[in-house]
Amino acid sequence: MNLINEYSKYSYAILGAGRSGVGIAKFLHNRGIKVFLSESNSEEKIEKEFLELLRNKNIEFETGKHSDKIFDYDIIVKSPGIPMWNELILQLKNAGKKVIGELELSYLFCKCPVIAVTGTNGKTTTVNLIGEIFTNAGFDTKVCGNVGLAFSEILDDINENSIVILETSSYQLYDTELFKPKVSVFLNFTEDHLYWHKTMDNYFDAKMKITGNQDIKDLFIYNYDDEFIKNNLYKYQILAMKSAFTLSNGLDDESLLTGCYLNSGFICYFDNSKNENSKIIKKDQLQIKGHHNIANSMAAILTAKRFNIEDEIIKETLKNFKGVEHRIEFIREINGVKIYNDSKATNPDSTLVALKSFPGKIILIMGGMKMNVNFEIIKMEILDKVKKIIAIGESKQDIFNFFEHLVPVELAFDLNEAIYYSLNSCRSGDIILFSPSYKSFDMFKDFEHRGNEFKKLINAIN
């Protein structure tokens, strides 16, 4: 939606000096729009490159507090990490201020169609896969959002013929009002982020905003195998055309325009409007392994077919796509032991997906920022496949207390010690899997920092 003229007449206060906050501040400032950035953290906690950008552009900003100055601006653009029940946000809304997020504002300035992907897990893999398919098909493709570049950072590089592939979190979607993607994808839904959303219903409501403004010309793709999604869709007025994917051998739902399913080892696609039914690729030809990646591939296929991309381009991209960094990423083999980095696993559901990708003989390194985690999700898979757990971080004692009577558990001081214990606990044919199940903020800046440190330590081993 291109509402540049409408939204160029307002002034903006940006809350948060992270990538999305600085990105939208720069975008607005470059258009001569009055903008002020406010960051509650001290300058020492802000990325140097962001501070330099703000100073070089002469963008007015403050650090160490949110002063009353933000009340002088027409629209407040908040960091997605700030919940709507935050005291400052409530004060701003009570004062009659419009509060939105960077994703919403970026969309209002966007000149081209948007494909949006959400879900508890698998978003990054799926948006990157969709991005590669569209790039290989000749589209001017921009992958952004909650992965890599912020939405606002690519706005100057697009035109009416571009395609934006957007990873969207529940935090970002919660702050939307007019957001209307051409294609929306809902991969899966499991318990997560309840400290922010408070309840599962609130969390699901936020996710469903991805299709809330879509109409009959748009497409909503969802996971037919996800019982929570399938059983709760009836609560929402969905005007978009519906498409779904399943790992079973068919979709018996007349409301679906298109769909993907498995048949005799093939990922198959159908389009009821064209009386089309075709085999796209053998599932064994995918380089990214695991049932979750079959589902992710199906979501990408359905998205690509909506834009009439040829089957052969889709097939070749799927055959060559190697996955994304920090998600069940193979690092190296040491004395017959294969080592994988799954730092992006910030909840047990993600770790469950990783565990299911291997036959067994796993040394599992897990742990991170202390929070309530449901170990029952991974208990049976760990009993079946894990030889030993190495626990790290603030949560290591919780891990030890739950699993000590089920499998051997060793506590490590840090990641370096965890790797040392892991290598001493395995033999040729085993797998070392770093899949934390927790967020990273106790020891690292984010999951990327955590994963990069793990890889650096592994690759330094002689």
C-alpha positions as semicolon CSV with decimal commas, in nm:
position;residue;x (nm);y (nm);z (nm)
1;M;0,000;0,000;0,000
2;N;0,153;0,329;-0,113
3;L;0,024;0,608;0,113
4;I;0,336;0,823;0,092
5;N;0,152;1,154;0,052
6;E;-0,088;1,081;0,337
7;Y;0,174;0,971;0,588
8;S;0,441;1,221;0,485
9;K;0,251;1,505;0,649
10;Y;0,293;1,368;1,003
11;S;0,580;1,388;1,250
12;Y;0,715;1,072;1,413
13;A;0,870;0,967;1,743
14;I;1,054;0,636;1,716
15;L;1,088;0,424;2,030
16;G;1,396;0,200;2,015
17;A;1,735;0,228;1,846
18;G;1,749;-0,125;1,710
19;R;1,770;-0,209;1,341
20;S;1,403;-0,144;1,264
21;G;1,389;0,178;1,468
22;V;1,700;0,329;1,312
23;G;1,591;0,203;0,970
24;I;1,254;0,376;0,977
25;A;1,407;0,691;1,127
26;K;1,654;0,709;0,838
27;F;1,380;0,646;0,580
28;L;1,157;0,922;0,717
29;H;1,445;1,167;0,764
30;N;1,558;1,118;0,402
31;R;1,212;1,238;0,293
32;G;1,231;1,556;0,498
33;I;0,981;1,421;0,750
34;K;1,021;1,539;1,109
35;V;1,148;1,250;1,318
36;F;1,284;1,200;1,670
37;L;1,431;0,873;1,804
38;S;1,414;0,784;2,174
39;E;1,607;0,494;2,329
40;S;1,577;0,397;2,697
41;N;1,916;0,223;2,703
42;S;2,244;0,410;2,737
43;E;2,462;0,480;2,432
44;E;2,700;0,201;2,534
45;K;2,427;-0,057;2,467
46;I;2,346;0,068;2,116
47;E;2,518;-0,075;1,809
48;K;2,798;0,160;1,700
49;E;2,687;0,154;1,337
50;F;2,341;0,273;1,439
51;L;2,478;0,559;1,648
52;E;2,707;0,666;1,364
53;L;2,417;0,660;1,119
54;L;2,201;0,877;1,345
55;R;2,481;1,129;1,391
56;N;2,588;1,133;1,027
57;K;2,230;1,194;0,916
58;N;2,177;1,456;1,190
59;I;1,873;1,267;1,314
60;E;1,769;1,401;1,652
61;F;1,777;1,134;1,923
62;E;1,803;1,076;2,296
63;T;1,937;0,783;2,499
64;G;1,902;0,666;2,858
65;K;1,533;0,760;2,882
66;H;1,206;0,826;2,706
67;S;1,145;1,195;2,776
68;D;0,817;1,385;2,748
69;K;0,939;1,516;2,414
70;I;0,792;1,213;2,240
71;F;0,445;1,348;2,321
72;D;0,515;1,638;2,082
73;Y;0,498;1,410;1,776
74;D;0,192;1,299;1,580
75;I;0,261;0,926;1,546
76;I;0,461;0,694;1,772
77;V;0,649;0,406;1,608
78;K;0,744;0,159;1,877
79;S;0,995;-0,124;1,884
80;P;0,819;-0,462;1,844
81;G;0,974;-0,573;2,172
82;I;0,776;-0,313;2,370
83;P;0,439;-0,468;2,464
84;M;0,118;-0,270;2,435
85;W;0,066;-0,299;2,812
86;N;0,390;-0,107;2,874
87;E;0,320;0,194;3,098
88;L;0,461;0,446;2,851
89;I;0,257;0,303;2,564
90;L;-0,059;0,324;2,775
91;Q;0,021;0,686;2,860
92;L;0,071;0,770;2,493
93;K;-0,255;0,606;2,392
94;N;-0,443;0,777;2,674
95;A;-0,304;1,106;2,541
96;G;-0,465;1,026;2,205
97;K;-0,143;0,933;2,026
98;K;-0,148;0,684;1,739
99;V;0,096;0,401;1,820
100;I;0,208;0,166;1,541
101;G;0,508;-0,048;1,452
102;E;0,783;-0,023;1,192
103;L;0,626;-0,302;0,985
104;E;0,295;-0,118;0,959
105;L;0,452;0,215;0,865
106;S;0,689;0,055;0,615
107;Y;0,394;-0,118;0,450
108;L;0,212;0,214;0,414
109;F;0,510;0,346;0,216
110;C;0,560;0,025;0,015
111;K;0,511;0,044;-0,363
112;C;0,493;-0,327;-0,445
113;P;0,318;-0,653;-0,347
114;V;0,411;-0,812;-0,014
115;I;0,429;-1,181;0,071
116;A;0,418;-1,222;0,450
117;V;0,513;-1,535;0,644
118;T;0,443;-1,605;1,009
119;G;0,438;-1,904;1,244
120;T;0,605;-2,010;1,566
121;N;0,882;-2,192;1,379
122;G;1,020;-2,217;1,027
123;K;0,969;-1,855;0,918
124;T;1,330;-1,777;0,831
125;T;1,379;-2,092;0,624
126;T;1,054;-2,036;0,438
127;V;1,105;-1,667;0,352
128;N;1,456;-1,741;0,227
129;L;1,331;-2,033;0,017
130;I;1,049;-1,823;-0,130
131;G;1,302;-1,548;-0,196
132;E;1,531;-1,783;-0,390
133;I;1,243;-1,919;-0,599
134;F;1,126;-1,570;-0,694
135;T;1,481;-1,452;-0,764
136;N;1,542;-1,754;-0,987
137;A;1,217;-1,675;-1,167
138;G;1,347;-1,328;-1,253
139;F;1,163;-1,118;-0,994
140;D;1,326;-0,820;-0,823
141;T;1,302;-0,983;-0,480
142;K;1,366;-0,834;-0,137
143;V;1,374;-1,064;0,167
144;C;1,340;-0,869;0,492
145;G;1,143;-0,816;0,813
146;N;1,225;-1,018;1,120
147;V;1,525;-1,161;0,934
148;G;1,830;-0,972;0,808
149;L;1,728;-0,625;0,693
150;A;1,430;-0,445;0,841
151;F;1,136;-0,374;0,609
152;S;1,215;0,000;0,618
153;E;1,573;-0,060;0,502
154;I;1,466;-0,190;0,159
155;L;1,198;0,071;0,079
156;D;1,439;0,289;-0,119
157;D;1,541;-0,009;-0,335
158;I;1,200;-0,121;-0,460
159;N;0,964;-0,021;-0,737
160;E;0,615;-0,127;-0,848
161;N;0,756;-0,444;-1,006
162;S;0,945;-0,564;-0,699
163;I;0,831;-0,835;-0,458
164;V;0,885;-0,808;-0,082
165;I;0,915;-1,139;0,106
166;L;0,854;-1,049;0,469
167;E;0,914;-1,251;0,785
168;T;0,664;-1,130;1,043
169;S;0,659;-1,198;1,416
170;S;0,354;-1,186;1,640
171;Y;0,495;-0,870;1,801
172;Q;0,509;-0,694;1,463
173;L;0,167;-0,815;1,353
174;Y;0,008;-0,703;1,679
175;D;0,098;-0,342;1,592
176;T;-0,067;-0,348;1,248
177;E;-0,394;-0,186;1,141
178;L;-0,389;-0,159;0,760
179;F;-0,127;-0,425;0,675
180;K;-0,256;-0,626;0,378
181;P;-0,017;-0,872;0,212
182;K;-0,092;-1,016;-0,132
183;V;-0,008;-1,361;0,007
184;S;-0,003;-1,452;0,375
185;V;0,144;-1,776;0,509
186;F;0,074;-1,925;0,854
187;L;0,322;-2,211;0,900
188;N;0,241;-2,348;1,246
189;F;0,139;-2,245;1,595
190;T;0,270;-2,362;1,931
191;E;0,308;-2,204;2,273
192;D;0,561;-1,921;2,278
193;H;0,598;-1,553;2,377
194;L;0,333;-1,580;2,650
195;Y;0,526;-1,335;2,870
196;W;0,439;-1,079;2,601
197;H;0,093;-1,190;2,485
198;K;-0,022;-1,329;2,823
199;T;-0,254;-1,594;2,672
200;M;-0,253;-1,836;2,378
201;D;-0,567;-1,670;2,242
202;N;-0,396;-1,330;2,240
203;Y;-0,094;-1,483;2,070
204;F;-0,312;-1,647;1,804
205;D;-0,510;-1,324;1,750
206;A;-0,183;-1,144;1,678
207;K;-0,077;-1,409;1,428
208;M;-0,414;-1,400;1,251
209;K;-0,378;-1,028;1,182
210;I;-0,163;-1,141;0,889
211;T;-0,486;-1,214;0,697
212;G;-0,723;-0,974;0,872
213;N;-0,728;-0,714;0,593
214;Q;-0,694;-0,949;0,297
215;D;-0,975;-0,969;0,040
216;I;-1,085;-1,211;-0,232
217;K;-0,795;-1,107;-0,457
218;D;-0,542;-1,219;-0,194
219;L;-0,432;-1,564;-0,078
220;F;-0,411;-1,708;0,274
221;I;-0,197;-2,024;0,306
222;Y;-0,206;-2,234;0,623
223;N;-0,087;-2,562;0,771
224;Y;-0,374;-2,812;0,749
225;D;-0,192;-3,049;0,984
226;D;-0,176;-2,792;1,266
227;E;-0,479;-2,871;1,479
228;F;-0,477;-2,540;1,665
229;I;-0,480;-2,339;1,341
230;K;-0,737;-2,558;1,167
231;N;-0,970;-2,570;1,466
232;N;-0,965;-2,196;1,531
233;L;-0,996;-2,046;1,181
234;Y;-1,375;-2,043;1,205
235;K;-1,351;-1,766;1,465
236;Y;-1,217;-1,522;1,207
237;Q;-1,372;-1,364;0,900
238;I;-1,127;-1,467;0,628
239;L;-1,211;-1,304;0,296
240;A;-0,896;-1,414;0,114
241;M;-0,883;-1,724;-0,104
242;K;-0,763;-2,018;0,103
243;S;-0,480;-2,260;0,034
244;A;-0,336;-2,529;0,259
245;F;-0,063;-2,791;0,282
246;T;-0,051;-3,130;0,450
247;L;0,195;-3,416;0,492
248;S;-0,088;-3,664;0,438
249;N;-0,197;-3,794;0,098
250;G;-0,475;-3,547;0,026
251;L;-0,684;-3,244;0,125
252;D;-1,057;-3,303;0,154
253;D;-1,177;-2,946;0,189
254;E;-1,388;-2,782;-0,080
255;S;-1,313;-2,432;0,052
256;L;-0,951;-2,458;-0,066
257;L;-0,852;-2,302;-0,397
258;T;-0,511;-2,466;-0,408
259;G;-0,310;-2,706;-0,196
260;C;-0,005;-2,927;-0,152
261;Y;0,007;-3,284;-0,025
262;L;0,227;-3,595;-0,029
263;N;0,161;-3,889;-0,258
264;S;0,399;-4,185;-0,312
265;G;0,696;-3,979;-0,198
266;F;0,613;-3,680;-0,420
267;I;0,513;-3,330;-0,313
268;C;0,202;-3,269;-0,521
269;Y;0,012;-2,951;-0,606
270;F;-0,349;-2,894;-0,710
271;D;-0,546;-2,594;-0,832
272;N;-0,922;-2,649;-0,833
273;S;-0,986;-2,342;-1,048
274;K;-0,772;-2,483;-1,330
275;N;-0,842;-2,854;-1,278
276;E;-0,466;-2,893;-1,229
277;N;-0,295;-3,167;-1,030
278;S;0,080;-3,217;-1,066
279;K;0,386;-3,370;-0,903
280;I;0,642;-3,101;-0,819
281;I;0,936;-3,285;-0,663
282;K;1,026;-3,602;-0,472
283;K;1,058;-3,521;-0,103
284;D;1,389;-3,709;-0,094
285;Q;1,531;-3,460;-0,345
286;L;1,510;-3,178;-0,092
287;Q;1,846;-3,084;0,057
288;I;1,680;-2,949;0,372
289;K;1,583;-3,249;0,580
290;G;1,298;-3,319;0,819
291;H;0,918;-3,323;0,797
292;H;0,909;-2,957;0,897
293;N;1,108;-2,867;0,587
294;I;0,870;-3,060;0,364
295;A;0,595;-2,840;0,508
296;N;0,806;-2,527;0,459
297;S;0,872;-2,629;0,099
298;M;0,500;-2,679;0,037
299;A;0,427;-2,329;0,166
300;A;0,690;-2,193;-0,074
301;I;0,542;-2,390;-0,366
302;L;0,192;-2,258;-0,301
303;T;0,325;-1,903;-0,284
304;A;0,523;-1,937;-0,605
305;K;0,233;-2,095;-0,795
306;R;0,015;-1,798;-0,702
307;F;0,254;-1,587;-0,911
308;N;0,253;-1,844;-1,196
309;I;0,616;-1,944;-1,151
310;E;0,701;-2,249;-1,361
311;D;0,725;-2,590;-1,195
312;E;1,078;-2,649;-1,325
313;I;1,209;-2,329;-1,160
314;I;1,042;-2,426;-0,833
315;K;1,182;-2,781;-0,853
316;E;1,539;-2,675;-0,930
317;T;1,538;-2,419;-0,648
318;L;1,407;-2,675;-0,399
319;K;1,674;-2,925;-0,508
320;N;1,953;-2,672;-0,454
321;F;1,834;-2,485;-0,145
322;K;2,064;-2,568;0,149
323;G;1,873;-2,399;0,428
324;V;1,959;-2,102;0,648
325;E;2,226;-2,021;0,899
326;H;2,168;-2,127;1,262
327;R;1,884;-2,371;1,176
328;I;2,006;-2,733;1,191
329;E;2,317;-2,605;1,016
330;F;2,592;-2,859;0,957
331;I;2,926;-2,714;1,075
332;R;3,188;-2,987;1,039
333;E;3,281;-3,346;1,119
334;I;3,545;-3,427;1,381
335;N;3,666;-3,787;1,414
336;G;3,342;-3,920;1,270
337;V;3,122;-3,693;1,486
338;K;2,894;-3,456;1,293
339;I;2,828;-3,120;1,460
340;Y;2,519;-2,906;1,399
341;N;2,433;-2,550;1,495
342;D;2,063;-2,495;1,574
343;S;2,098;-2,173;1,772
344;K;1,771;-2,042;1,626
345;A;1,588;-2,299;1,841
346;T;1,463;-2,059;2,109
347;N;1,180;-2,285;2,228
348;P;1,128;-2,661;2,282
349;D;0,914;-2,696;1,969
350;S;1,211;-2,587;1,757
351;T;1,438;-2,831;1,939
352;L;1,181;-3,106;1,884
353;V;1,198;-3,039;1,509
354;A;1,577;-3,066;1,521
355;L;1,573;-3,389;1,721
356;K;1,329;-3,544;1,476
357;S;1,573;-3,470;1,193
358;F;1,825;-3,727;1,322
359;P;1,801;-4,104;1,388
360;G;1,966;-4,085;1,730
361;K;2,305;-4,096;1,909
362;I;2,278;-3,725;1,994
363;I;2,479;-3,526;2,243
364;L;2,248;-3,228;2,303
365;I;2,378;-2,890;2,417
366;M;2,088;-2,683;2,548
367;G;2,006;-2,393;2,778
368;G;1,983;-2,015;2,782
369;M;1,791;-1,732;2,943
370;K;1,585;-1,852;3,239
371;M;1,215;-1,873;3,154
372;N;0,925;-2,112;3,188
373;V;0,973;-2,396;2,939
374;N;0,757;-2,704;2,886
375;F;1,007;-2,992;2,874
376;E;0,726;-3,243;2,818
377;I;0,731;-3,135;2,451
378;I;1,077;-3,285;2,399
379;K;1,087;-3,547;2,677
380;M;1,002;-3,855;2,468
381;E;1,226;-3,755;2,177
382;I;1,516;-3,703;2,419
383;L;1,454;-4,041;2,582
384;D;1,454;-4,201;2,237
385;K;1,751;-4,025;2,074
386;V;1,973;-3,835;2,319
387;K;2,272;-4,002;2,485
388;K;2,360;-3,707;2,704
389;I;2,260;-3,345;2,768
390;I;2,512;-3,069;2,830
391;A;2,328;-2,782;2,999
392;I;2,441;-2,419;2,990
393;G;2,314;-2,071;3,080
394;E;2,076;-1,941;3,343
395;S;1,843;-2,236;3,284
396;K;2,097;-2,517;3,327
397;Q;1,981;-2,612;3,677
398;D;1,619;-2,637;3,557
399;I;1,734;-2,867;3,277
400;F;1,934;-3,079;3,520
401;N;1,644;-3,107;3,767
402;F;1,401;-3,226;3,500
403;F;1,620;-3,462;3,299
404;E;1,874;-3,602;3,550
405;H;1,670;-3,920;3,610
406;L;1,602;-3,971;3,239
407;V;1,938;-3,922;3,066
408;P;2,288;-3,824;3,182
409;V;2,311;-3,444;3,227
410;E;2,632;-3,245;3,273
411;L;2,644;-2,876;3,368
412;A;2,884;-2,650;3,179
413;F;3,007;-2,306;3,279
414;D;2,993;-2,166;2,926
415;L;2,967;-2,267;2,561
416;N;3,337;-2,347;2,534
417;E;3,317;-2,589;2,826
418;A;2,998;-2,740;2,684
419;I;3,176;-2,819;2,358
420;Y;3,467;-2,975;2,550
421;Y;3,231;-3,198;2,751
422;S;3,040;-3,292;2,434
423;L;3,347;-3,404;2,243
424;N;3,461;-3,608;2,543
425;S;3,121;-3,779;2,561
426;C;3,085;-3,898;2,203
427;R;3,232;-4,150;1,962
428;S;3,241;-4,190;1,584
429;G;2,888;-4,194;1,440
430;D;2,743;-3,968;1,709
431;I;2,594;-3,622;1,655
432;I;2,657;-3,308;1,858
433;L;2,351;-3,087;1,833
434;F;2,347;-2,734;1,973
435;S;1,973;-2,667;2,003
436;P;1,921;-2,447;2,311
437;S;1,538;-2,444;2,352
438;Y;1,583;-2,106;2,519
439;K;1,635;-1,748;2,417
440;S;1,993;-1,626;2,415
441;F;1,991;-1,303;2,612
442;D;2,154;-1,440;2,927
443;M;2,491;-1,480;2,755
444;F;2,459;-1,338;2,402
445;K;2,309;-1,046;2,208
446;D;2,078;-1,271;2,007
447;F;2,059;-1,619;1,857
448;E;2,284;-1,514;1,566
449;H;2,558;-1,405;1,806
450;R;2,516;-1,730;1,999
451;G;2,532;-1,941;1,683
452;N;2,832;-1,755;1,546
453;E;3,021;-1,806;1,873
454;F;2,941;-2,177;1,864
455;K;3,065;-2,206;1,505
456;K;3,378;-2,009;1,581
457;L;3,464;-2,238;1,872
458;I;3,394;-2,553;1,668
459;N;3,596;-2,436;1,368
460;A;3,891;-2,345;1,593
461;I;3,931;-2,708;1,702
462;N;4,240;-2,867;1,545
